[in-house]
């Protein structure tokens, strides 16, 4: 997307650390250089351009938000030290004092206001951050370190939403994405300072010794993009990197047996799902099977067809055979261990007989032709998993073609509604986000990740009721109702929740996060 290579030497800091080496025994040196290999391909340094996994992971090194989530997804203070509800449409935040940006500029409420003004004005964003700020009608400065947010509607998740919005300096409020990519505007308050970024290759940062929070152990961090699974494994085994993410399941046994390394695994607040074009009267990749009369309409509009497609997925087989158990079959947006999820929803069983009966009941006893689109380079085994779904759909009686594409192409086309069925992942982090982002009719403050433009006014009303309830005790069952309504109509088909499998040198301790993250903030030296 961007071809950028810029370097800021900051008084020779990067050069001073360029020769740093990994210290294997206790990491006593404060000049240690942590090198990680990641599949997450960072394509911008603009913290407001693309709400995606790579950006959320890497930008956290450089920038802070008002709030943050800990490793259990609990809300904790960051640039805001506290917040309170004044009334159902007004929130007041106390801001942290004594914080400075990397260039020494003090952090104040003006920077927060400037950030919120910039978010909706970033052009060409493929997944904008407005989904986290749209309800804010006005930000009122009460002092340099106090701010009040007025919202258009009751917004019980505001403090949680603002954990996703990184704060920039007021002077960069009109900076372009190119300015951030060049490094000139990539000046945050975070624990590390920008040093160098080469798009598609690596990001290098150096420790911010004036950080307001705990001092990080790594003097320098380099994130190398190594998209190929074999390449990441080879880099780890050769000592070229100190930790890697998305360890291929086939390589887990040999890494575990190698005393030089350790495996860290954690459950993900993410769902791998299938979205279906249930809106249009005709869909671009749905047609009659070869040699059969034309279809009457778009079968995906029928709830029974969508349910049949869900029943024709062997989730457990995918988890066991393709992912070697590094996932769990999914019944909803988040794994049930997270607060606010439905206790009623169960994983759809693999039931071809029932699925075939639903096809016949809906008027398609002989099936139809369909293409399932997926990424081929984004998630573990994404191409293979799509093929596995296609094979069982074929057993259902459909004529299925599976097309796996590069992620950059896939998401652009999916956002333009160019597919009939596609498979992707979505990390929700809070129970109500899935329905409001993936299922609610797009066009207002919700539905920002609803690429199929699914629309059901009755479900919209349930989601909106849950979003408007400020009492957390009353809100929880409403959120559960919204989740259940979304899944029962098969607005999306949940397939599985992945585990994050990471490997590192034994001298490193990794604390896994439920979100799709892989960065230096998760890594500490093992105590001697």
mmCIF file of N, CA and C in Angstrom, residues 36-43 53-55 57-58 200-201 223-233 235 241 243-249 272 323 375-385 405-408 411 425 500-502 516-519 523:
data_model
loop_
_atom_site.group_PDB
_atom_site.id
_atom_site.type_symbol
_atom_site.label_atom_id
_atom_site.label_comp_id
_atom_site.label_asym_id
_atom_site.label_seq_id
_atom_site.Cartn_x
_atom_site.Cartn_y
_atom_site.Cartn_z
ATOM 1 N N UNK A 36 12.016 -9.773 16.973
ATOM 2 C CA UNK A 36 10.901 -10.702 16.842
ATOM 3 C C UNK A 36 10.529 -10.846 15.369
ATOM 4 N N UNK A 37 10.068 -12.035 15.019
ATOM 5 C CA UNK A 37 9.591 -12.306 13.670
ATOM 6 C C UNK A 37 8.091 -12.503 13.703
ATOM 7 N N UNK A 38 7.373 -11.740 12.913
ATOM 8 C CA UNK A 38 5.917 -11.760 12.987
ATOM 9 C C UNK A 38 5.274 -11.874 11.612
ATOM 10 N N UNK A 39 4.116 -12.520 11.599
ATOM 11 C CA UNK A 39 3.324 -12.598 10.378
ATOM 12 C C UNK A 39 2.490 -11.337 10.182
ATOM 13 N N UNK A 40 2.370 -10.542 11.230
ATOM 14 C CA UNK A 40 1.575 -9.320 11.162
ATOM 15 C C UNK A 40 2.297 -8.286 10.299
ATOM 16 N N UNK A 41 1.721 -7.972 9.169
ATOM 17 C CA UNK A 41 2.376 -7.060 8.225
ATOM 18 C C UNK A 41 1.868 -5.636 8.430
ATOM 19 N N UNK A 42 2.660 -4.851 9.105
ATOM 20 C CA UNK A 42 2.296 -3.460 9.357
ATOM 21 C C UNK A 42 2.395 -2.672 8.056
ATOM 22 N N UNK A 43 1.283 -2.054 7.651
ATOM 23 C CA UNK A 43 1.299 -1.335 6.376
ATOM 24 C C UNK A 43 1.174 0.176 6.524
ATOM 25 N N UNK A 53 -5.330 -5.861 13.026
ATOM 26 C CA UNK A 53 -4.474 -6.537 13.998
ATOM 27 C C UNK A 53 -3.031 -6.027 13.982
ATOM 28 N N UNK A 54 -2.373 -5.906 12.812
ATOM 29 C CA UNK A 54 -0.973 -5.457 12.836
ATOM 30 C C UNK A 54 -0.818 -4.060 13.422
ATOM 31 N N UNK A 55 -1.758 -3.182 13.085
ATOM 32 C CA UNK A 55 -1.669 -1.805 13.572
ATOM 33 C C UNK A 55 -1.872 -1.745 15.088
ATOM 34 N N UNK A 57 -1.215 -3.935 17.191
ATOM 35 C CA UNK A 57 -0.079 -4.544 17.858
ATOM 36 C C UNK A 57 1.135 -3.616 17.863
ATOM 37 N N UNK A 58 1.526 -3.131 16.700
ATOM 38 C CA UNK A 58 2.760 -2.343 16.593
ATOM 39 C C UNK A 58 2.614 -0.906 17.071
ATOM 40 N N UNK A 200 6.482 -3.525 4.931
ATOM 41 C CA UNK A 200 6.551 -4.919 4.540
ATOM 42 C C UNK A 200 7.805 -5.627 4.979
ATOM 43 N N UNK A 201 8.714 -4.917 5.675
ATOM 44 C CA UNK A 201 9.974 -5.534 6.087
ATOM 45 C C UNK A 201 10.202 -5.465 7.594
ATOM 46 N N UNK A 223 10.889 -5.426 14.924
ATOM 47 C CA UNK A 223 9.856 -6.350 14.461
ATOM 48 C C UNK A 223 10.102 -6.635 12.985
ATOM 49 N N UNK A 224 10.433 -7.862 12.660
ATOM 50 C CA UNK A 224 10.629 -8.257 11.267
ATOM 51 C C UNK A 224 9.385 -8.949 10.745
ATOM 52 N N UNK A 225 8.913 -8.506 9.598
ATOM 53 C CA UNK A 225 7.794 -9.185 8.952
ATOM 54 C C UNK A 225 8.337 -10.406 8.217
ATOM 55 N N UNK A 226 7.901 -11.582 8.664
ATOM 56 C CA UNK A 226 8.264 -12.837 7.995
ATOM 57 C C UNK A 226 6.954 -13.580 7.764
ATOM 58 N N UNK A 227 6.350 -13.358 6.629
ATOM 59 C CA UNK A 227 5.004 -13.864 6.387
ATOM 60 C C UNK A 227 4.969 -15.374 6.243
ATOM 61 N N UNK A 228 6.003 -15.959 5.674
ATOM 62 C CA UNK A 228 6.020 -17.399 5.465
ATOM 63 C C UNK A 228 6.269 -18.156 6.753
ATOM 64 N N UNK A 229 5.457 -19.192 7.015
ATOM 65 C CA UNK A 229 5.618 -19.971 8.239
ATOM 66 C C UNK A 229 7.003 -20.611 8.320
ATOM 67 N N UNK A 230 7.445 -21.195 7.220
ATOM 68 C CA UNK A 230 8.757 -21.853 7.210
ATOM 69 C C UNK A 230 9.869 -20.843 7.473
ATOM 70 N N UNK A 231 9.706 -19.638 6.960
ATOM 71 C CA UNK A 231 10.715 -18.602 7.163
ATOM 72 C C UNK A 231 10.828 -18.180 8.615
ATOM 73 N N UNK A 232 9.681 -18.066 9.318
ATOM 74 C CA UNK A 232 9.722 -17.684 10.735
ATOM 75 C C UNK A 232 10.390 -18.775 11.567
ATOM 76 N N UNK A 233 10.037 -20.026 11.293
ATOM 77 C CA UNK A 233 10.653 -21.141 12.022
ATOM 78 C C UNK A 233 12.159 -21.157 11.783
ATOM 79 N N UNK A 235 14.121 -18.700 10.955
ATOM 80 C CA UNK A 235 14.761 -17.555 11.604
ATOM 81 C C UNK A 235 14.944 -17.795 13.097
ATOM 82 N N UNK A 241 16.114 -14.351 15.053
ATOM 83 C CA UNK A 241 15.111 -13.647 15.851
ATOM 84 C C UNK A 241 15.008 -14.357 17.193
ATOM 85 N N UNK A 243 11.965 -14.392 19.044
ATOM 86 C CA UNK A 243 10.606 -14.878 19.273
ATOM 87 C C UNK A 243 9.826 -14.773 17.968
ATOM 88 N N UNK A 244 8.852 -15.669 17.806
ATOM 89 C CA UNK A 244 8.000 -15.636 16.615
ATOM 90 C C UNK A 244 6.555 -15.892 17.019
ATOM 91 N N UNK A 245 5.646 -15.457 16.171
ATOM 92 C CA UNK A 245 4.227 -15.731 16.383
ATOM 93 C C UNK A 245 3.737 -16.765 15.370
ATOM 94 N N UNK A 246 2.475 -17.171 15.550
ATOM 95 C CA UNK A 246 1.796 -18.101 14.653
ATOM 96 C C UNK A 246 2.681 -19.289 14.285
ATOM 97 N N UNK A 247 3.126 -19.982 15.309
ATOM 98 C CA UNK A 247 3.924 -21.184 15.073
ATOM 99 C C UNK A 247 3.054 -22.209 14.369
ATOM 100 N N UNK A 248 3.460 -22.713 13.210
ATOM 101 C CA UNK A 248 2.653 -23.719 12.518
ATOM 102 C C UNK A 248 2.449 -24.936 13.418
ATOM 103 N N UNK A 249 1.241 -25.459 13.422
ATOM 104 C CA UNK A 249 0.942 -26.573 14.323
ATOM 105 C C UNK A 249 1.845 -27.774 14.059
ATOM 106 N N UNK A 272 -13.041 -16.920 13.851
ATOM 107 C CA UNK A 272 -12.941 -17.146 12.411
ATOM 108 C C UNK A 272 -14.365 -17.434 11.954
ATOM 109 N N UNK A 323 -5.637 -27.784 12.622
ATOM 110 C CA UNK A 323 -5.041 -26.879 13.611
ATOM 111 C C UNK A 323 -4.433 -27.627 14.792
ATOM 112 N N UNK A 375 -8.628 -15.478 2.612
ATOM 113 C CA UNK A 375 -7.236 -15.066 2.497
ATOM 114 C C UNK A 375 -6.362 -16.312 2.369
ATOM 115 N N UNK A 376 -5.201 -16.131 1.757
ATOM 116 C CA UNK A 376 -4.263 -17.239 1.654
ATOM 117 C C UNK A 376 -2.961 -16.973 2.378
ATOM 118 N N UNK A 377 -2.879 -15.809 3.020
ATOM 119 C CA UNK A 377 -1.607 -15.429 3.659
ATOM 120 C C UNK A 377 -1.796 -14.656 4.955
ATOM 121 N N UNK A 378 -2.991 -14.722 5.516
ATOM 122 C CA UNK A 378 -3.323 -13.854 6.652
ATOM 123 C C UNK A 378 -3.373 -14.607 7.984
ATOM 124 N N UNK A 379 -4.065 -15.744 7.992
ATOM 125 C CA UNK A 379 -4.289 -16.483 9.221
ATOM 126 C C UNK A 379 -3.706 -17.892 9.095
ATOM 127 N N UNK A 380 -3.456 -18.564 10.224
ATOM 128 C CA UNK A 380 -2.929 -19.930 10.144
ATOM 129 C C UNK A 380 -3.853 -20.857 9.353
ATOM 130 N N UNK A 381 -3.277 -21.509 8.370
ATOM 131 C CA UNK A 381 -3.985 -22.501 7.552
ATOM 132 C C UNK A 381 -5.251 -21.921 6.893
ATOM 133 N N UNK A 382 -5.260 -20.620 6.609
ATOM 134 C CA UNK A 382 -6.489 -20.015 6.094
ATOM 135 C C UNK A 382 -6.938 -20.644 4.775
ATOM 136 N N UNK A 383 -6.006 -20.913 3.884
ATOM 137 C CA UNK A 383 -6.350 -21.529 2.597
ATOM 138 C C UNK A 383 -6.874 -22.960 2.813
ATOM 139 N N UNK A 384 -6.187 -23.728 3.663
ATOM 140 C CA UNK A 384 -6.582 -25.112 3.903
ATOM 141 C C UNK A 384 -7.943 -25.210 4.580
ATOM 142 N N UNK A 385 -8.199 -24.293 5.503
ATOM 143 C CA UNK A 385 -9.481 -24.305 6.209
ATOM 144 C C UNK A 385 -10.623 -23.994 5.243
ATOM 145 N N UNK A 405 -6.928 -15.470 -1.647
ATOM 146 C CA UNK A 405 -6.294 -14.276 -2.194
ATOM 147 C C UNK A 405 -5.347 -13.648 -1.174
ATOM 148 N N UNK A 406 -4.405 -12.834 -1.622
ATOM 149 C CA UNK A 406 -3.604 -12.044 -0.670
ATOM 150 C C UNK A 406 -4.506 -11.151 0.167
ATOM 151 N N UNK A 407 -4.158 -10.979 1.433
ATOM 152 C CA UNK A 407 -5.002 -10.212 2.323
ATOM 153 C C UNK A 407 -5.295 -8.805 1.839
ATOM 154 N N UNK A 408 -4.308 -8.147 1.239
ATOM 155 C CA UNK A 408 -4.516 -6.777 0.772
ATOM 156 C C UNK A 408 -5.589 -6.707 -0.306
ATOM 157 N N UNK A 411 -9.412 -7.978 1.449
ATOM 158 C CA UNK A 411 -10.186 -7.055 2.275
ATOM 159 C C UNK A 411 -10.722 -5.881 1.459
ATOM 160 N N UNK A 425 -11.446 -13.263 9.967
ATOM 161 C CA UNK A 425 -11.411 -13.249 11.422
ATOM 162 C C UNK A 425 -11.821 -11.875 11.920
ATOM 163 N N UNK A 500 -3.483 -18.502 20.141
ATOM 164 C CA UNK A 500 -2.250 -17.883 19.672
ATOM 165 C C UNK A 500 -1.079 -18.754 20.128
ATOM 166 N N UNK A 501 -0.311 -19.253 19.172
ATOM 167 C CA UNK A 501 0.839 -20.096 19.469
ATOM 168 C C UNK A 501 2.119 -19.309 19.153
ATOM 169 N N UNK A 502 2.921 -19.068 20.178
ATOM 170 C CA UNK A 502 4.144 -18.279 20.025
ATOM 171 C C UNK A 502 5.336 -19.080 20.543
ATOM 172 N N UNK A 516 -5.317 -10.171 18.956
ATOM 173 C CA UNK A 516 -4.257 -10.571 18.031
ATOM 174 C C UNK A 516 -3.133 -9.572 18.185
ATOM 175 N N UNK A 517 -2.215 -9.849 19.090
ATOM 176 C CA UNK A 517 -1.091 -8.973 19.353
ATOM 177 C C UNK A 517 0.183 -9.803 19.426
ATOM 178 N N UNK A 518 1.288 -9.223 18.980
ATOM 179 C CA UNK A 518 2.600 -9.840 19.157
ATOM 180 C C UNK A 518 3.619 -8.723 19.138
ATOM 181 N N UNK A 519 4.009 -8.291 20.329
ATOM 182 C CA UNK A 519 4.935 -7.163 20.402
ATOM 183 C C UNK A 519 5.800 -7.260 21.663
ATOM 184 N N UNK A 523 6.670 -9.218 26.308
ATOM 185 C CA UNK A 523 7.871 -10.019 26.542
ATOM 186 C C UNK A 523 8.774 -9.398 27.596
#
